[in-house]
Short mmCIF file of N, CA and C in Angstrom, two decimals:
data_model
loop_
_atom_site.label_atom_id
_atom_site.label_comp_id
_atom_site.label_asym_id
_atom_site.label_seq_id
_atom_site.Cartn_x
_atom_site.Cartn_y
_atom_site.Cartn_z
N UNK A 122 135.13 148.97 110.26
CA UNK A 122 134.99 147.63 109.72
C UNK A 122 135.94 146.71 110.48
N UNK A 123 135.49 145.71 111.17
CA UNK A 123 135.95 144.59 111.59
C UNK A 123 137.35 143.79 110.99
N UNK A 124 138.69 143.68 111.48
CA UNK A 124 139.90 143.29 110.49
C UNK A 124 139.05 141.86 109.98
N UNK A 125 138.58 141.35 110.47
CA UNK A 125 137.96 139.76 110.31
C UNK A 125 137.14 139.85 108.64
N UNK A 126 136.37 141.15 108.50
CA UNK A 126 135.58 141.42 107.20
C UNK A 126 136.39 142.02 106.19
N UNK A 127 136.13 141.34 105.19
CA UNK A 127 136.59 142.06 103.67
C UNK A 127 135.85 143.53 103.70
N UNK A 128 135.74 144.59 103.00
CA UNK A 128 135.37 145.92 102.67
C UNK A 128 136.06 146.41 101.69
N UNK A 129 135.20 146.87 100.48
CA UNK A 129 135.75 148.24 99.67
C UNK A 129 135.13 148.89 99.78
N UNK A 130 135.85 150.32 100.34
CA UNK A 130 135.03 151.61 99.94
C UNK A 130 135.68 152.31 98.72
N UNK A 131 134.59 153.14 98.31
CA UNK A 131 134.75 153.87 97.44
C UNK A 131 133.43 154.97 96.83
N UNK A 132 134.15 156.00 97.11
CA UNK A 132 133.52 157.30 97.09
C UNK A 132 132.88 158.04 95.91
N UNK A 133 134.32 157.98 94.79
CA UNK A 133 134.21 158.65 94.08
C UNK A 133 134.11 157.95 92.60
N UNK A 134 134.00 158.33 90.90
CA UNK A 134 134.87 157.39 90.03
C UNK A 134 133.35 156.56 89.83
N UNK A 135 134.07 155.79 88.85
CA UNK A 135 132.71 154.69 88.21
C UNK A 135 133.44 153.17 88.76
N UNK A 136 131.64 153.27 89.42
CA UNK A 136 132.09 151.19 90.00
C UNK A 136 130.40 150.90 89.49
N UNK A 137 130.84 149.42 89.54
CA UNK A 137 130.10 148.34 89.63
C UNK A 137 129.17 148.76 90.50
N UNK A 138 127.69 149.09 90.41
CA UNK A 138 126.60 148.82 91.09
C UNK A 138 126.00 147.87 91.60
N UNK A 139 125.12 147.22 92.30
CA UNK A 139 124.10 146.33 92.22
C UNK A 139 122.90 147.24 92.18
N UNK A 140 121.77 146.67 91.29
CA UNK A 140 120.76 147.12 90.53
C UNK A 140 119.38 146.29 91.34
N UNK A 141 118.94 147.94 91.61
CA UNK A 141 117.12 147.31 92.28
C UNK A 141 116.33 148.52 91.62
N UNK A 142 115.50 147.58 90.72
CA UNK A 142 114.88 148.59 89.90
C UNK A 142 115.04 149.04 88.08
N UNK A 143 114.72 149.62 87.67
CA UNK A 143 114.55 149.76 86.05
C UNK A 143 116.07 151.70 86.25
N UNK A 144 117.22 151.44 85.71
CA UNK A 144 117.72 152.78 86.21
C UNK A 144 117.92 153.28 84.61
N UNK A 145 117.85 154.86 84.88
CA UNK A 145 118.19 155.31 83.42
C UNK A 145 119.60 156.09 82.65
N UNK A 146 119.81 155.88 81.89
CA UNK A 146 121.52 156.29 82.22
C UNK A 146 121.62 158.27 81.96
N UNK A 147 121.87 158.57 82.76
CA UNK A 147 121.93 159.98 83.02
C UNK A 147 121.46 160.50 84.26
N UNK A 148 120.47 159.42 84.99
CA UNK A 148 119.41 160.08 85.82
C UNK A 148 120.66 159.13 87.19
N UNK A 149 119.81 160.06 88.46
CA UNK A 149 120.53 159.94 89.92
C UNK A 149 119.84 158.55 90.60
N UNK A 150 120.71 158.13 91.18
CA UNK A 150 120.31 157.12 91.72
C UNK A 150 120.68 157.58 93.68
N UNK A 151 119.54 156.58 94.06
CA UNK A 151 119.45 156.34 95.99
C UNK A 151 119.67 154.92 96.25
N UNK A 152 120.63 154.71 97.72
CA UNK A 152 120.62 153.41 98.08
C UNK A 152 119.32 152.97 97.93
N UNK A 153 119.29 151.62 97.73
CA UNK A 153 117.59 151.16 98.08
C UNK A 153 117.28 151.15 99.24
N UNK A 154 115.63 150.78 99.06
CA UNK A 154 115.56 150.32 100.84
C UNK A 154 115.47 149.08 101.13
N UNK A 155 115.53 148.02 99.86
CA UNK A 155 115.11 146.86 100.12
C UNK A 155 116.11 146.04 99.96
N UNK A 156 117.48 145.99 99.49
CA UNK A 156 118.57 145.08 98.82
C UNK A 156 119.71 146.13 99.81
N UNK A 157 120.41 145.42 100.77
CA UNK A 157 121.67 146.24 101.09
C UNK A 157 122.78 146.22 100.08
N UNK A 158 123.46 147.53 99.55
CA UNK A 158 124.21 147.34 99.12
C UNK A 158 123.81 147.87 97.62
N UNK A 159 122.53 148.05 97.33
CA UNK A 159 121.70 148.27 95.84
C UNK A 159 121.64 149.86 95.76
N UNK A 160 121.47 150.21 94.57
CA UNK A 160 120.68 151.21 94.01
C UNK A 160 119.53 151.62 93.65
N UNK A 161 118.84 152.32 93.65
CA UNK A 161 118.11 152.24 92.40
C UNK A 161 117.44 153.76 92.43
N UNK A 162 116.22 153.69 91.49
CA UNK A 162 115.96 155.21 90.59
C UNK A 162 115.73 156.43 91.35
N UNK A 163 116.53 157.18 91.30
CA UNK A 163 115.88 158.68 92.38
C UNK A 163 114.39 158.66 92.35
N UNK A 164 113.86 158.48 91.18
CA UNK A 164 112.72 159.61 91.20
C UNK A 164 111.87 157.88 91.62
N UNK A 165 112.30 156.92 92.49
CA UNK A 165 111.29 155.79 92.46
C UNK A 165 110.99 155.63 93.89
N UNK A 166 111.30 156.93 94.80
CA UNK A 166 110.88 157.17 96.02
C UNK A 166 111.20 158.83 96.63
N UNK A 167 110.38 159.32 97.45
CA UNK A 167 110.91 160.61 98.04
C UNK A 167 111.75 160.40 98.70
N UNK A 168 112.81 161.46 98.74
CA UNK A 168 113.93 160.89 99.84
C UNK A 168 114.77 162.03 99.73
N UNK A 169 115.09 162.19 101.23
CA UNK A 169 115.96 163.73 101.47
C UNK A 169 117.05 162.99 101.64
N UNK A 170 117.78 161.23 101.89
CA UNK A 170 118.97 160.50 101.83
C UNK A 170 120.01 161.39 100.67
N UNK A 171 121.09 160.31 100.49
CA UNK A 171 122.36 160.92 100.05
C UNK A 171 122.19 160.22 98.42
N UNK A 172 122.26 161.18 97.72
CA UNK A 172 122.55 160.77 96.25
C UNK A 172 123.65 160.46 95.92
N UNK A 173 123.75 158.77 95.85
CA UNK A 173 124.77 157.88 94.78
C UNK A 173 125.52 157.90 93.87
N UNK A 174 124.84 158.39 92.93
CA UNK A 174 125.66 158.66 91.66
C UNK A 174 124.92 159.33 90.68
N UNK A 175 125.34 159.35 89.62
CA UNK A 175 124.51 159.21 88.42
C UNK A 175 125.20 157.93 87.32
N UNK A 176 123.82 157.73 86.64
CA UNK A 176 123.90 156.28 86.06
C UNK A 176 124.77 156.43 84.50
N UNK A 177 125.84 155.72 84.59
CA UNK A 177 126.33 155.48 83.63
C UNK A 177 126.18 154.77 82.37
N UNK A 178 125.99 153.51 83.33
CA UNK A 178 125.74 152.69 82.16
C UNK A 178 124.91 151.25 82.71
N UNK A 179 123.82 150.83 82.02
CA UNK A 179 123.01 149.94 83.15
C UNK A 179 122.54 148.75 82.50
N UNK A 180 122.90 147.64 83.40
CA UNK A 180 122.28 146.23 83.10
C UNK A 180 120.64 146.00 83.90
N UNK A 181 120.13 144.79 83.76
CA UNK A 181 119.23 144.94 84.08
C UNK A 181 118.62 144.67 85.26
N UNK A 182 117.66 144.97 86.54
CA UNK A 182 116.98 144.47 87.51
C UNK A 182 117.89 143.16 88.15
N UNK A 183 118.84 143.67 89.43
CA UNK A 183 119.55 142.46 89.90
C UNK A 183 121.19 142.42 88.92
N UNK A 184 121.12 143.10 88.13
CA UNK A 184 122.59 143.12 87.68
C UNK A 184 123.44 144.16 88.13
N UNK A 185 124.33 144.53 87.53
CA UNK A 185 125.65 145.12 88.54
C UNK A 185 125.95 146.52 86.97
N UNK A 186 125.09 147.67 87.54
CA UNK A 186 124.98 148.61 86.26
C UNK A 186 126.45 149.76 86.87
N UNK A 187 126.79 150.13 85.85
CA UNK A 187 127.88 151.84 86.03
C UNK A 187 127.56 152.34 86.54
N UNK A 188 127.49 153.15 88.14
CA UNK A 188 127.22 154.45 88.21
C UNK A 188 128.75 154.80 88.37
N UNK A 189 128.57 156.28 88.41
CA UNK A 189 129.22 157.44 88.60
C UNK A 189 129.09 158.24 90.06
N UNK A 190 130.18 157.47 90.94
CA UNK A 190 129.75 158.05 92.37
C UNK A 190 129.74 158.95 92.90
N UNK A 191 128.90 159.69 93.10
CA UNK A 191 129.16 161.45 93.56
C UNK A 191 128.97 161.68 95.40
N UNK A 192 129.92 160.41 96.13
CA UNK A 192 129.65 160.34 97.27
C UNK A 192 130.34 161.48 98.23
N UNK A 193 131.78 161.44 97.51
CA UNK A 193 132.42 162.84 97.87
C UNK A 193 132.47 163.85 97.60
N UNK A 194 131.52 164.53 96.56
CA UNK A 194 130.82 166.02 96.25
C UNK A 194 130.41 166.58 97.35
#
């Protein structure tokens, strides 16, 4: 990352999502493909990609839901 750009990473722990899609709280979530930076429902595409999290706690379509990041598992 560029010193010029802001960045948080974060791997592990419950953050703030951004939300693409209807998510359910228990179930795994995938980056999207359409919103950089989004989530949304495992089972709302095939995909051998990297699983996100699981959903904690969720607002709605475009809001900023809980996951639970399981990036460093």
């Amino acid at each position: 990352v560029p010193a010029s750009v802001y960045c948080w990473l974060q791997t592990g722990g419950q953050a703030a999502v951004l939300t693409s899609g209807i998510l359910v709280i228990g179930d795994f979530c995938v980056p999207s493909g359409t919103i950089d930076g989004a989530v949304m429902p495992s089972l709302a595409v095939e995909t051998d990609g990297p699983m996100v999290g699981h959903v904690a706690g969720v607002l709605a379509d475009t809001e900023y839901s809980v996951i639970d990041l399981t990036l460093d598992s």
